[in-house]
Amino acid sequence: MEQPVQTHMWKAHTLQELIRILHHIFSSDKANIEEVQALMESYESNPAEWMKYAQFDQYRYTRNLVDKGNGKFNLMILCWGEGHGSSIHDHTDSHCFMKILQGNLKETLFEWPGKKGTGAMTKKSERVLGENQCAYIHDSIGLHRVENTSHTESAVSLHLYSPAFDNCNTFDQRTGHKHKVKMTFYSQFGERTPGATAVSQENN
């Protein structure tokens, strides 16, 4: 993906229109970060449009596939119960966009650990993202953890990954040690994935 000076200002009025425009943008090899982020921010969350994809688990957040993006990207909805959060993780050199559809999510950025992976990890920043805000992260920016810190409200977020990936590394905050994990989908296109559990999902 690129960051050209000039970008086309798209406006998505519905989730289906957002998906259609994303397919158009990614049909070119010159899709750029600012354009995609602005497009995702332009969509105003409408639960009636995304509720069929929003499947929760009692114990962990879930990853629910919405669109495979013709092999150029994955679009998914993540559902966060009260107090649910991810591990600190990387994104396997993928471009990642996270838009809040409902509730609030806290994002904490971390520096990459030293090559030996010893010692506590360094926190770079943290922020709380509210409904319709969209964040971007790439491995060149650092690692992050995402949490729903509320104990009374659930949260839902829309994520785009380009290129798509199914493995990432999680990191122990106290030691910096990394662990490779495989991600699975809790549901695909609104249908529960047979045999899938929320437990093995460490990435967002």
Short mmCIF file of C-alpha atoms in Angstrom, two decimals, residues 42-128:
data_model
loop_
_atom_site.label_atom_id
_atom_site.label_comp_id
_atom_site.label_asym_id
_atom_site.label_seq_id
_atom_site.Cartn_x
_atom_site.Cartn_y
_atom_site.Cartn_z
CA SER A 42 -16.95 7.80 6.55
CA TYR A 43 -19.23 4.84 7.24
CA GLU A 44 -21.55 5.65 10.15
CA SER A 45 -22.17 2.52 12.16
CA ASN A 46 -25.63 1.04 11.66
CA PRO A 47 -26.25 -2.05 13.82
CA ALA A 48 -29.06 -3.21 11.51
CA GLU A 49 -26.40 -3.72 8.81
CA TRP A 50 -23.74 -5.53 10.81
CA MET A 51 -25.64 -7.29 13.59
CA LYS A 52 -25.87 -10.57 11.64
CA TYR A 53 -22.06 -10.83 11.73
CA ALA A 54 -21.69 -9.86 15.40
CA GLN A 55 -21.40 -13.15 17.28
CA PHE A 56 -20.18 -13.01 20.87
CA ASP A 57 -18.51 -15.56 23.10
CA GLN A 58 -18.85 -15.51 26.87
CA TYR A 59 -15.15 -15.87 27.59
CA ARG A 60 -13.15 -14.22 24.78
CA TYR A 61 -13.49 -11.75 21.96
CA THR A 62 -14.43 -13.27 18.59
CA ARG A 63 -13.31 -12.79 14.98
CA ASN A 64 -16.17 -12.93 12.46
CA LEU A 65 -15.37 -12.88 8.74
CA VAL A 66 -17.49 -10.50 6.64
CA ASP A 67 -15.70 -10.42 3.25
CA LYS A 68 -12.60 -12.02 1.71
CA GLY A 69 -11.82 -9.05 -0.54
CA ASN A 70 -10.99 -11.06 -3.69
CA GLY A 71 -7.79 -12.21 -2.02
CA LYS A 72 -6.55 -8.63 -1.50
CA PHE A 73 -7.89 -8.11 2.03
CA ASN A 74 -10.02 -9.59 4.80
CA LEU A 75 -12.84 -7.61 6.38
CA MET A 76 -14.11 -8.86 9.73
CA ILE A 77 -16.11 -7.85 12.75
CA LEU A 78 -14.66 -8.42 16.20
CA CYS A 79 -16.96 -8.70 19.20
CA TRP A 80 -15.66 -7.80 22.64
CA GLY A 81 -17.59 -8.75 25.76
CA GLU A 82 -17.18 -6.80 28.97
CA GLY A 83 -13.52 -6.84 30.01
CA HIS A 84 -12.32 -8.80 26.95
CA GLY A 85 -8.96 -7.95 25.41
CA SER A 86 -6.26 -9.19 23.06
CA SER A 87 -2.68 -10.14 23.82
CA ILE A 88 0.10 -7.81 22.70
CA HIS A 89 0.63 -8.84 19.08
CA ASP A 90 2.10 -8.05 15.68
CA HIS A 91 0.34 -8.07 12.30
CA THR A 92 2.68 -10.16 10.11
CA ASP A 93 3.57 -7.10 8.02
CA SER A 94 -0.08 -6.54 7.09
CA HIS A 95 -1.79 -3.13 6.94
CA CYS A 96 -4.49 -3.08 9.59
CA PHE A 97 -7.44 -0.75 10.05
CA MET A 98 -9.77 -0.89 13.08
CA LYS A 99 -13.05 1.02 13.15
CA ILE A 100 -15.27 1.13 16.23
CA LEU A 101 -18.88 0.18 15.47
CA GLN A 102 -20.16 0.14 19.05
CA GLY A 103 -18.76 1.01 22.47
CA ASN A 104 -15.14 2.01 23.19
CA LEU A 105 -11.84 0.17 22.82
CA LYS A 106 -8.53 1.01 24.44
CA GLU A 107 -5.47 0.63 22.20
CA THR A 108 -2.02 0.40 23.83
CA LEU A 109 1.05 0.64 21.58
CA PHE A 110 4.34 -1.06 22.49
CA GLU A 111 7.88 -0.93 21.14
CA TRP A 112 9.21 -4.13 19.60
CA PRO A 113 11.22 -6.07 22.24
CA GLY A 114 14.97 -6.47 21.88
CA LYS A 115 16.25 -9.36 19.80
CA LYS A 116 16.81 -11.48 22.88
CA GLY A 117 13.26 -10.84 24.05
CA THR A 118 14.27 -10.23 27.64
CA GLY A 119 12.86 -7.66 30.02
CA ALA A 120 9.58 -5.81 30.29
CA MET A 121 8.18 -4.34 27.08
CA THR A 122 8.14 -0.57 26.59
CA LYS A 123 4.75 1.12 26.30
CA LYS A 124 4.67 3.87 23.62
CA SER A 125 1.18 5.28 24.03
CA GLU A 126 -2.42 4.49 24.77
CA ARG A 127 -5.74 5.92 23.69
CA VAL A 128 -9.44 5.16 23.81
#
